[in-house]
Each structure stands twice: as structure tokens, then as C-alpha cells.
Amino acid sequence: TVQPNMAGKFVCLADFETFACESLDKNALNYYNSGANNEQTLRDNVDAFKRYRLKPRFLRDVSRRDTTTTVLGELLDSPIALAPTAMQRMAHPDGEVASAKAAASMNTGMILSSWATSTIEEVAEAAPGGLRWFQLYVYKDRKVTRNLVERAEKAGYKAIFLTVDTPILGKRLEDTRNKFKLPAHLRLANFSEGDVRSSGVQSDSDSGLAAYVASLIDPSLSWEHVAWLRSVTKLPIILKGVLTAEVAREAVEHGVDGILVSNHGARQLDGVPATIDALREVVSAVNGQVEVYLDGGVRTGTDVLKALALGARCVFVGRPVLWGLAYKGQEGVQMMLQMLKEEFSLAMALSGCRRVSDITPALVVHESYYQSSLGHGATKQQSKL
């Protein structure tokens, strides 16, 4: 049971993580927190932010700051939105409904997962004024995929985030050990009760989700599917999972409306770069033709600031949403978002930024900048002696 004064002890996002680790059952916790294989990329997603240094500007009058931005023309109170995370009712009975209400209360957006434990319509009805987008997996049965898209469009979702990095599920060792399964009282709610797509996250020998993906998700995913998706919806299409300039340029050539730099929370291919390291390459490749966003490893306000300085329009947080849910449902997610927004506003002030448009590439450098310049300076000094 959560103690009434517990909230006062939460001073950073890591405190929400600690609470979640102590309160969630092993099946849910390991599913939420694990990464692929040896989890090199999982660790690096967070650690990589520390390799970037901020170069603050002073004497700028930062007595008032404006954290607002837009995503695909929609106004957000801050450039911090909710990434798609599956099966949120394992963290709290209200799951995605609570997250949607929290996002709406903070005037930011939420991407709903295809594998939500609340339906597309439930989430829309729970926060009718909220900004929602829909994350899509391509099923082998195109009719199933098209149905999801049409329902999202009808329910007022503003864009489709097509996940491109999961033709097959990555190897997540903890889920294999646990034979991860969706608890019996829950189902993937966007599919009919009794449909294997709804209740099939279970296996006697492997991760239930790995078996589910192998059975139902289309491993032939290609650019043809992007063209097909464009033919069945008028909504903007954002590719989620891009990490390289090559794929980013192809995406622009194929007419996508945005790119989410993501490595799937480090849950697919271990050894890929941290998203903050991949960001600049992608931003440079698209050259302003489409908006670029980032998820993965965002845990502090300075992380948000660094991502924006390197070219992200907005960042999306995933696991912190689940930790907030585990703490106190909607209220917990609101607390987490408010904390991160306040940290971001403080980081803006201390770096001399009054508005989001003041956050430019000049604000951040990789730590190697100081190592090389200091080394060069020392060599010059020695040559004078």
C-alpha cells in the first residue's frame, strides 16, 4: 500500500523507478525493464546522454520561459510526450486510460500501442480533448492491420507511428526465463475476445510475446508496406525505429511525414547506437524536410534539452510512464510528467533559453570536444617551453 506521504520522497524520475521495481511482480517488471540480449544498448541509451556537455549562455533574462512547441502542427505545453508502451494494465488497473488522462491534463500527446490493454476507443473516450497518435504493427493479415488504422482515424487519432524495427521480436532473456505471458485477466484489447491476437501472449517454452510475434506479425515488412499504409489512410505517417541516415533519406523519398529516432527501448537488436548518438545523423540526413523526434533513455530535463539541441522536435518517454502508473495511476504519470517538465524549464533557464526556439546546436557538444581541445592546448603549451 502506498503511504500518503510517499509523493514527497519523489524528487527525480529514478525515484519512480525504484518504487516500481519494489512493487511490480516479476513477470511485469522484467517485461517492462528488460532489453535485448546483454542489454548493452539498454544501458547506453541512458549513459550516452552523459557524454554530451552543455555550453550555457548567460545574461539573457530568463525570468520567464515558454516551453511550448508543436508536433505536426498540434500545440503541446512542452516537448515531452508519451511513447507507446504495451500492456499498461499490468502496471495499474487503469492502464492506458490513466496515461491518456494524464497526458491530456498536461496538454501533451500520447502514442497508443497496438498491443494496448485498453481499446483505441476507450482511450479516446477517456480523454476526448487529448492529443493522441497510434503506433502500428503490420500483421500478416492486412485486414487486421487496416482495421486498426481505420479505427484510430475514426476515433480522432492524429497520426500513425509505424514501427519498422520489429519484423521479428528481439531476444529478451528475462522474458524467456520467465516464459512471459499476459496475465489471464488481461488481453490485447484492440482485438476481439477469443481471437488469438487478443489472448495469444503465452508460451510453454519461450517468451509469450516472441511466440505471438512469430505467429502473427509480418516478417516481410518493407517499403511496399509503407506505400500500402499511405493508400489506406489520410493520416500523417511517422516511421518509428530509424537510426541511420540511409533509412532516413529513404523515408523522406517515400513521402513519410516524420521520423522517430528509436531503438525500441533497446529491446530489439542489442549493439545498435543509443538514440541520442544516432539523432544528429538522422537530423542532418532529412535536412528539415520532415520533423524528427526521439525516444530512449530520457530521464532528466537536461536530457530533453540535449535532444532538442541536437535536432529533435520532441522527445517521448516510455518506461517512466509505466513507473508513474505503478506508483499511482493517472496521478503518478502526471507527477512524472510535471517533474520532467519543471526540470526542462530549469535547464532552459540555466542555459540561457527563454523559449524552445532558443535551443540551438551551439548549446551542446560531445565530451570529446573538451578532450581534444584540452589535449591540443597542452601540446601547444609544451611546444613553447
Short mmCIF file of C-alpha atoms in Angstrom, two decimals:
data_model
loop_
_atom_site.label_atom_id
_atom_site.label_comp_id
_atom_site.label_asym_id
_atom_site.label_seq_id
_atom_site.Cartn_x
_atom_site.Cartn_y
_atom_site.Cartn_z
CA THR A 1 0.00 0.00 0.00
CA VAL A 2 1.33 3.44 -0.93
CA GLN A 3 1.83 5.70 2.06
CA PRO A 4 0.17 9.15 1.83
CA ASN A 5 3.48 10.98 2.28
CA MET A 6 5.30 8.89 -0.32
CA ALA A 7 4.97 11.59 -3.00
CA GLY A 8 7.20 13.93 -1.02
CA LYS A 9 10.03 11.47 -1.39
CA PHE A 10 9.90 11.53 -5.17
CA VAL A 11 12.39 14.15 -6.33
CA CYS A 12 13.52 12.65 -9.67
CA LEU A 13 12.38 10.03 -12.17
CA ALA A 14 14.71 7.45 -10.66
CA ASP A 15 12.55 7.51 -7.53
CA PHE A 16 9.56 6.33 -9.59
CA GLU A 17 11.71 3.54 -11.00
CA THR A 18 12.76 2.44 -7.51
CA PHE A 19 9.15 2.31 -6.40
CA ALA A 20 8.10 0.32 -9.47
CA CYS A 21 10.94 -2.16 -9.01
CA GLU A 22 9.81 -2.78 -5.44
CA SER A 23 6.09 -3.06 -6.19
CA LEU A 24 5.55 -4.74 -9.57
CA ASP A 25 5.52 -8.53 -9.91
CA LYS A 26 8.45 -10.19 -11.66
CA ASN A 27 6.56 -11.05 -14.85
CA ALA A 28 5.54 -7.42 -15.44
CA LEU A 29 8.68 -5.72 -14.12
CA ASN A 30 11.08 -7.80 -16.19
CA TYR A 31 8.95 -7.32 -19.28
CA TYR A 32 8.90 -3.55 -18.83
CA ASN A 33 12.50 -3.01 -17.81
CA SER A 34 14.48 -5.56 -19.82
CA GLY A 35 16.35 -5.02 -23.07
CA ALA A 36 17.68 -7.31 -25.78
CA ASN A 37 20.39 -9.88 -25.15
CA ASN A 38 23.21 -8.50 -22.96
CA GLU A 39 21.48 -5.11 -22.66
CA GLN A 40 24.46 -3.10 -23.89
CA THR A 41 22.19 -0.68 -25.74
CA LEU A 42 19.73 -0.57 -22.85
CA ARG A 43 22.44 0.83 -20.57
CA ASP A 44 23.86 3.07 -23.27
CA ASN A 45 20.52 4.73 -24.05
CA VAL A 46 20.75 6.39 -20.63
CA ASP A 47 24.52 6.69 -20.32
CA ALA A 48 25.00 8.29 -23.74
CA PHE A 49 23.27 11.49 -22.65
CA LYS A 50 26.06 11.98 -20.12
CA ARG A 51 28.61 12.12 -22.95
CA TYR A 52 27.15 15.41 -24.18
CA ARG A 53 28.09 18.67 -22.49
CA LEU A 54 26.07 21.87 -22.34
CA LYS A 55 27.55 25.29 -23.19
CA PRO A 56 25.27 27.75 -21.37
CA ARG A 57 24.74 31.37 -22.34
CA PHE A 58 24.19 33.92 -19.59
CA LEU A 59 22.80 37.46 -19.19
CA ARG A 60 19.74 36.51 -21.24
CA ASP A 61 16.82 37.42 -18.88
CA VAL A 62 15.29 34.01 -18.29
CA SER A 63 12.77 35.23 -15.70
CA ARG A 64 10.00 33.82 -17.90
CA ARG A 65 10.27 30.70 -20.06
CA ASP A 66 7.97 29.31 -22.72
CA THR A 67 8.24 25.52 -23.03
CA THR A 68 5.54 25.13 -25.70
CA THR A 69 6.18 23.53 -29.07
CA THR A 70 4.24 21.92 -31.91
CA VAL A 71 4.24 18.40 -33.31
CA LEU A 72 2.74 18.08 -36.78
CA GLY A 73 1.08 21.43 -36.18
CA GLU A 74 -0.50 20.46 -32.84
CA LEU A 75 0.40 22.62 -29.83
CA LEU A 76 1.99 20.93 -26.79
CA ASP A 77 2.75 22.59 -23.44
CA SER A 78 6.20 21.01 -23.54
CA PRO A 79 8.26 18.91 -25.97
CA ILE A 80 7.78 15.85 -23.74
CA ALA A 81 5.17 13.29 -24.82
CA LEU A 82 4.27 9.67 -24.08
CA ALA A 83 5.88 6.88 -26.10
CA PRO A 84 3.90 3.73 -26.91
CA THR A 85 4.36 1.09 -24.22
CA ALA A 86 2.38 -2.13 -24.39
CA MET A 87 0.16 -3.81 -21.81
CA GLN A 88 -0.05 -0.92 -19.36
CA ARG A 89 -2.73 -2.55 -17.20
CA MET A 90 -0.01 -4.83 -15.83
CA ALA A 91 1.29 -1.68 -14.08
CA HIS A 92 -2.08 -0.30 -12.92
CA PRO A 93 -5.72 -1.38 -13.42
CA ASP A 94 -6.50 1.77 -15.41
CA GLY A 95 -3.50 1.34 -17.72
CA GLU A 96 -3.61 3.30 -20.97
CA VAL A 97 -6.78 5.14 -19.92
CA ALA A 98 -4.90 6.65 -16.97
CA SER A 99 -1.95 7.57 -19.19
CA ALA A 100 -4.22 9.28 -21.71
CA LYS A 101 -5.90 11.33 -19.00
CA ALA A 102 -2.51 12.30 -17.57
CA ALA A 103 -1.21 13.38 -20.97
CA ALA A 104 -4.34 15.43 -21.64
CA SER A 105 -4.10 17.10 -18.22
CA MET A 106 -0.55 18.19 -19.10
CA ASN A 107 -1.60 19.26 -22.61
CA THR A 108 0.80 16.88 -24.29
CA GLY A 109 0.40 13.92 -26.62
CA MET A 110 0.34 10.15 -26.23
CA ILE A 111 1.10 7.36 -28.69
CA LEU A 112 -1.15 4.36 -28.03
CA SER A 113 0.40 0.94 -28.63
CA SER A 114 -1.21 -1.63 -30.93
CA TRP A 115 -0.69 -4.01 -28.01
CA ALA A 116 -2.59 -1.91 -25.50
CA THR A 117 -4.72 -3.49 -22.80
CA SER A 118 -7.32 -0.75 -23.42
CA THR A 119 -9.06 -0.26 -26.75
CA ILE A 120 -8.48 2.54 -29.22
CA GLU A 121 -11.98 3.79 -28.45
CA GLU A 122 -11.72 3.54 -24.65
CA VAL A 123 -8.63 5.71 -24.66
CA ALA A 124 -10.23 8.28 -26.95
CA GLU A 125 -13.36 8.46 -24.79
CA ALA A 126 -11.34 8.76 -21.57
CA ALA A 127 -9.62 11.96 -22.72
CA PRO A 128 -11.71 13.35 -25.58
CA GLY A 129 -9.78 16.60 -25.74
CA GLY A 130 -6.38 14.92 -25.63
CA LEU A 131 -3.87 14.66 -28.44
CA ARG A 132 -3.44 11.03 -29.48
CA TRP A 133 -1.40 9.16 -32.05
CA PHE A 134 -1.45 5.42 -32.82
CA GLN A 135 1.51 3.03 -33.01
CA LEU A 136 1.08 0.31 -35.61
CA TYR A 137 2.50 -3.17 -36.13
CA VAL A 138 1.82 -4.78 -39.50
CA TYR A 139 0.05 -8.11 -39.10
CA LYS A 140 0.26 -10.91 -41.64
CA ASP A 141 -3.45 -10.39 -42.16
CA ARG A 142 -3.66 -6.98 -43.84
CA LYS A 143 -7.35 -6.71 -43.00
CA VAL A 144 -6.48 -6.76 -39.30
CA THR A 145 -3.88 -4.02 -39.80
CA ARG A 146 -6.22 -1.90 -41.88
CA ASN A 147 -8.97 -2.26 -39.28
CA LEU A 148 -6.66 -0.85 -36.59
CA VAL A 149 -5.77 2.13 -38.78
CA GLU A 150 -9.38 2.87 -39.68
CA ARG A 151 -10.49 2.67 -36.07
CA ALA A 152 -7.72 5.03 -34.98
CA GLU A 153 -8.62 7.52 -37.70
CA LYS A 154 -12.31 7.35 -36.80
CA ALA A 155 -11.55 7.84 -33.09
CA GLY A 156 -9.62 11.07 -33.70
CA TYR A 157 -6.02 9.90 -33.53
CA LYS A 158 -3.86 12.39 -35.41
CA ALA A 159 -1.09 10.22 -36.91
CA ILE A 160 0.16 6.67 -37.38
CA PHE A 161 3.56 5.76 -35.95
CA LEU A 162 4.63 2.72 -37.97
CA THR A 163 7.16 0.57 -36.11
CA VAL A 164 9.77 -0.57 -38.63
CA ASP A 165 12.29 -2.35 -36.38
CA THR A 166 10.20 -5.39 -35.42
CA PRO A 167 9.68 -7.82 -38.30
CA ILE A 168 10.67 -10.39 -35.66
CA LEU A 169 10.89 -9.86 -31.90
CA GLY A 170 14.31 -9.31 -30.35
CA LYS A 171 15.67 -11.80 -27.80
CA ARG A 172 14.85 -10.63 -24.29
CA LEU A 173 16.48 -13.03 -21.88
CA GLU A 174 14.38 -12.24 -18.81
CA ASP A 175 11.15 -12.79 -20.74
CA THR A 176 12.47 -16.13 -21.98
CA ARG A 177 13.44 -17.18 -18.46
CA ASN A 178 10.07 -16.10 -17.09
CA LYS A 179 8.11 -17.52 -20.05
CA PHE A 180 6.47 -14.10 -20.09
CA LYS A 181 2.73 -14.08 -20.54
CA LEU A 182 -0.06 -11.54 -20.31
CA PRO A 183 -1.96 -12.18 -17.05
CA ALA A 184 -5.16 -14.17 -17.52
CA HIS A 185 -7.44 -11.27 -16.55
CA LEU A 186 -5.96 -9.06 -19.30
CA ARG A 187 -5.95 -9.18 -23.07
CA LEU A 188 -4.69 -7.16 -26.01
CA ALA A 189 -7.87 -5.16 -26.11
CA ASN A 190 -7.82 -3.98 -29.72
CA PHE A 191 -8.69 -7.47 -30.91
CA SER A 192 -11.88 -9.47 -30.41
CA GLU A 193 -12.20 -11.55 -27.28
CA GLY A 194 -11.28 -15.15 -28.10
CA ASP A 195 -9.11 -14.05 -31.05
CA VAL A 196 -5.55 -15.37 -30.71
CA ARG A 197 -4.39 -11.82 -31.45
CA SER A 198 -6.08 -10.81 -28.20
CA SER A 199 -5.23 -13.68 -25.87
CA GLY A 200 -2.23 -15.34 -27.51
CA VAL A 201 0.60 -13.79 -25.46
CA GLN A 202 1.64 -17.02 -23.79
CA SER A 203 4.05 -19.90 -24.35
CA ASP A 204 5.19 -23.03 -22.53
CA SER A 205 8.78 -22.77 -23.73
CA ASP A 206 9.62 -19.14 -24.62
CA SER A 207 8.52 -15.57 -24.14
CA GLY A 208 4.82 -15.50 -24.93
CA LEU A 209 5.31 -12.28 -26.86
CA ALA A 210 8.08 -13.78 -29.00
CA ALA A 211 5.76 -16.64 -29.94
CA TYR A 212 2.94 -14.16 -30.63
CA VAL A 213 5.08 -12.05 -32.98
CA ALA A 214 6.47 -15.08 -34.80
CA SER A 215 2.95 -16.34 -35.41
CA LEU A 216 1.09 -13.15 -36.31
CA ILE A 217 3.36 -10.20 -37.25
CA ASP A 218 4.51 -9.87 -40.89
CA PRO A 219 8.29 -10.52 -41.16
CA SER A 220 8.28 -9.39 -44.81
CA LEU A 221 7.86 -5.74 -43.70
CA SER A 222 9.25 -3.48 -46.45
CA TRP A 223 8.81 -0.13 -48.17
CA GLU A 224 5.89 -1.68 -50.02
CA HIS A 225 4.04 -1.80 -46.71
CA VAL A 226 4.69 1.92 -46.21
CA ALA A 227 3.18 2.63 -49.62
CA TRP A 228 0.23 0.37 -48.80
CA LEU A 229 -0.33 2.20 -45.50
CA ARG A 230 -0.32 5.51 -47.34
CA SER A 231 -3.03 4.13 -49.63
CA VAL A 232 -5.39 3.26 -46.76
CA THR A 233 -5.15 6.34 -44.57
CA LYS A 234 -5.09 10.11 -44.85
CA LEU A 235 -3.31 10.45 -41.52
CA PRO A 236 0.34 11.51 -41.35
CA ILE A 237 2.75 8.55 -41.22
CA ILE A 238 5.79 8.63 -38.94
CA LEU A 239 8.41 5.88 -39.12
CA LYS A 240 9.38 4.68 -35.65
CA GLY A 241 12.72 2.92 -35.30
CA VAL A 242 15.04 4.83 -37.65
CA LEU A 243 18.72 5.01 -36.58
CA THR A 244 20.69 5.79 -39.76
CA ALA A 245 20.98 8.50 -42.39
CA GLU A 246 20.40 5.96 -45.17
CA VAL A 247 16.99 4.85 -43.87
CA ALA A 248 16.07 8.45 -43.02
CA ARG A 249 16.72 9.58 -46.59
CA GLU A 250 14.73 6.65 -47.97
CA ALA A 251 11.89 7.56 -45.64
CA VAL A 252 11.77 11.10 -47.00
CA GLU A 253 11.87 9.77 -50.56
CA HIS A 254 8.89 7.56 -49.74
CA GLY A 255 6.91 10.56 -48.51
CA VAL A 256 6.67 9.92 -44.79
CA ASP A 257 5.66 12.82 -42.58
CA GLY A 258 8.10 12.34 -39.70
CA ILE A 259 10.76 10.13 -38.16
CA LEU A 260 11.02 8.86 -34.59
CA VAL A 261 14.65 8.03 -33.83
CA SER A 262 14.21 4.95 -31.68
CA ASN A 263 15.82 1.61 -30.92
CA HIS A 264 12.61 0.22 -29.41
CA GLY A 265 13.77 0.91 -25.86
CA ALA A 266 16.86 -1.21 -26.65
CA ARG A 267 14.60 -4.26 -26.90
CA GLN A 268 15.29 -5.38 -30.47
CA LEU A 269 18.91 -5.50 -31.75
CA ASP A 270 21.49 -5.20 -28.99
CA GLY A 271 24.58 -3.23 -30.02
CA VAL A 272 22.82 -0.52 -32.01
CA PRO A 273 23.67 3.05 -31.03
CA ALA A 274 21.97 4.96 -28.25
CA THR A 275 19.28 7.11 -29.80
CA ILE A 276 20.92 10.38 -28.73
CA ASP A 277 24.06 9.29 -30.61
CA ALA A 278 22.05 8.47 -33.75
CA LEU A 279 19.97 11.65 -33.65
CA ARG A 280 22.31 14.15 -35.29
CA GLU A 281 22.95 11.81 -38.25
CA VAL A 282 19.24 11.43 -38.92
CA VAL A 283 18.50 15.14 -38.48
CA SER A 284 21.28 16.03 -40.91
CA ALA A 285 20.06 13.49 -43.47
CA VAL A 286 16.47 14.76 -43.60
CA ASN A 287 17.66 18.37 -43.74
CA GLY A 288 14.47 19.88 -42.36
CA GLN A 289 12.15 18.12 -44.81
CA VAL A 290 10.28 16.29 -42.01
CA GLU A 291 10.10 16.56 -38.24
CA VAL A 292 12.39 14.30 -36.23
CA TYR A 293 11.59 13.02 -32.73
CA LEU A 294 13.49 10.86 -30.24
CA ASP A 295 12.74 8.25 -27.62
CA GLY A 296 15.01 6.10 -25.46
CA GLY A 297 16.88 6.94 -22.28
CA VAL A 298 15.26 10.31 -21.49
CA ARG A 299 15.32 10.60 -17.70
CA THR A 300 16.06 14.27 -16.89
CA GLY A 301 15.27 17.77 -18.07
CA THR A 302 18.81 18.18 -19.36
CA ASP A 303 18.30 15.04 -21.47
CA VAL A 304 15.33 16.79 -23.09
CA LEU A 305 17.40 19.94 -23.63
CA LYS A 306 20.25 17.99 -25.24
CA ALA A 307 17.90 16.12 -27.57
CA LEU A 308 16.29 19.34 -28.74
CA ALA A 309 19.68 20.99 -29.22
CA LEU A 310 20.70 18.06 -31.42
CA GLY A 311 17.63 18.49 -33.59
CA ALA A 312 14.71 16.61 -32.04
CA ARG A 313 11.36 18.38 -32.26
CA CYS A 314 10.00 16.45 -29.29
CA VAL A 315 11.04 13.57 -27.03
CA PHE A 316 8.92 10.62 -25.99
CA VAL A 317 9.24 8.83 -22.65
CA GLY A 318 8.28 5.19 -22.23
CA ARG A 319 9.37 3.33 -19.11
CA PRO A 320 8.90 6.40 -16.85
CA VAL A 321 5.19 6.32 -17.78
CA LEU A 322 4.98 2.72 -16.57
CA TRP A 323 6.77 3.63 -13.33
CA GLY A 324 4.33 6.51 -12.79
CA LEU A 325 1.40 4.16 -13.38
CA ALA A 326 2.82 1.65 -10.91
CA TYR A 327 3.03 4.38 -8.29
CA LYS A 328 -0.42 5.96 -8.57
CA GLY A 329 -2.09 5.53 -11.94
CA GLN A 330 -3.09 8.78 -13.64
CA GLU A 331 -1.78 10.89 -10.75
CA GLY A 332 1.58 9.11 -10.87
CA VAL A 333 2.00 9.74 -14.59
CA GLN A 334 1.03 13.41 -14.13
CA MET A 335 3.57 13.75 -11.32
CA MET A 336 6.28 12.24 -13.51
CA LEU A 337 5.45 14.49 -16.47
CA GLN A 338 5.27 17.60 -14.27
CA MET A 339 8.63 16.78 -12.71
CA LEU A 340 10.28 16.31 -16.10
CA LYS A 341 8.70 19.48 -17.48
CA GLU A 342 9.93 21.52 -14.48
CA GLU A 343 13.43 20.06 -14.87
CA PHE A 344 13.37 21.01 -18.56
CA SER A 345 12.25 24.56 -17.78
CA LEU A 346 15.04 24.88 -15.21
CA ALA A 347 17.59 23.54 -17.70
CA MET A 348 16.38 26.12 -20.23
CA ALA A 349 16.83 28.91 -17.69
CA LEU A 350 20.30 27.82 -16.62
CA SER A 351 21.45 27.54 -20.23
CA GLY A 352 20.07 30.93 -21.28
CA CYS A 353 16.99 29.82 -23.25
CA ARG A 354 13.70 31.66 -22.90
CA ARG A 355 11.80 29.64 -25.48
CA VAL A 356 12.22 26.33 -27.28
CA SER A 357 13.41 28.11 -30.44
CA ASP A 358 16.42 29.41 -28.44
CA ILE A 359 17.68 25.83 -28.08
CA THR A 360 20.21 25.51 -30.91
CA PRO A 361 23.04 23.10 -31.82
CA ALA A 362 25.55 25.57 -30.36
CA LEU A 363 24.25 24.67 -26.91
CA VAL A 364 25.69 21.14 -26.84
CA VAL A 365 28.95 19.39 -27.69
CA HIS A 366 30.17 15.83 -27.32
CA GLU A 367 32.58 15.38 -24.41
CA SER A 368 35.35 14.53 -26.88
CA TYR A 369 35.36 18.24 -27.82
CA TYR A 370 36.93 19.07 -24.47
CA GLN A 371 39.29 16.13 -24.50
CA SER A 372 40.64 17.01 -27.93
CA SER A 373 40.82 20.76 -27.36
CA LEU A 374 42.47 20.37 -23.96
CA GLY A 375 44.93 17.90 -25.39
CA HIS A 376 45.69 20.24 -28.29
CA GLY A 377 46.14 23.15 -25.90
CA ALA A 378 48.55 21.20 -23.72
CA THR A 379 50.65 20.25 -26.75
CA LYS A 380 50.87 23.88 -27.83
CA GLN A 381 51.86 24.94 -24.34
CA GLN A 382 54.59 22.33 -24.16
CA SER A 383 56.00 23.47 -27.50
CA LYS A 384 56.62 26.93 -26.03
CA LEU A 385 58.70 25.57 -23.18
#
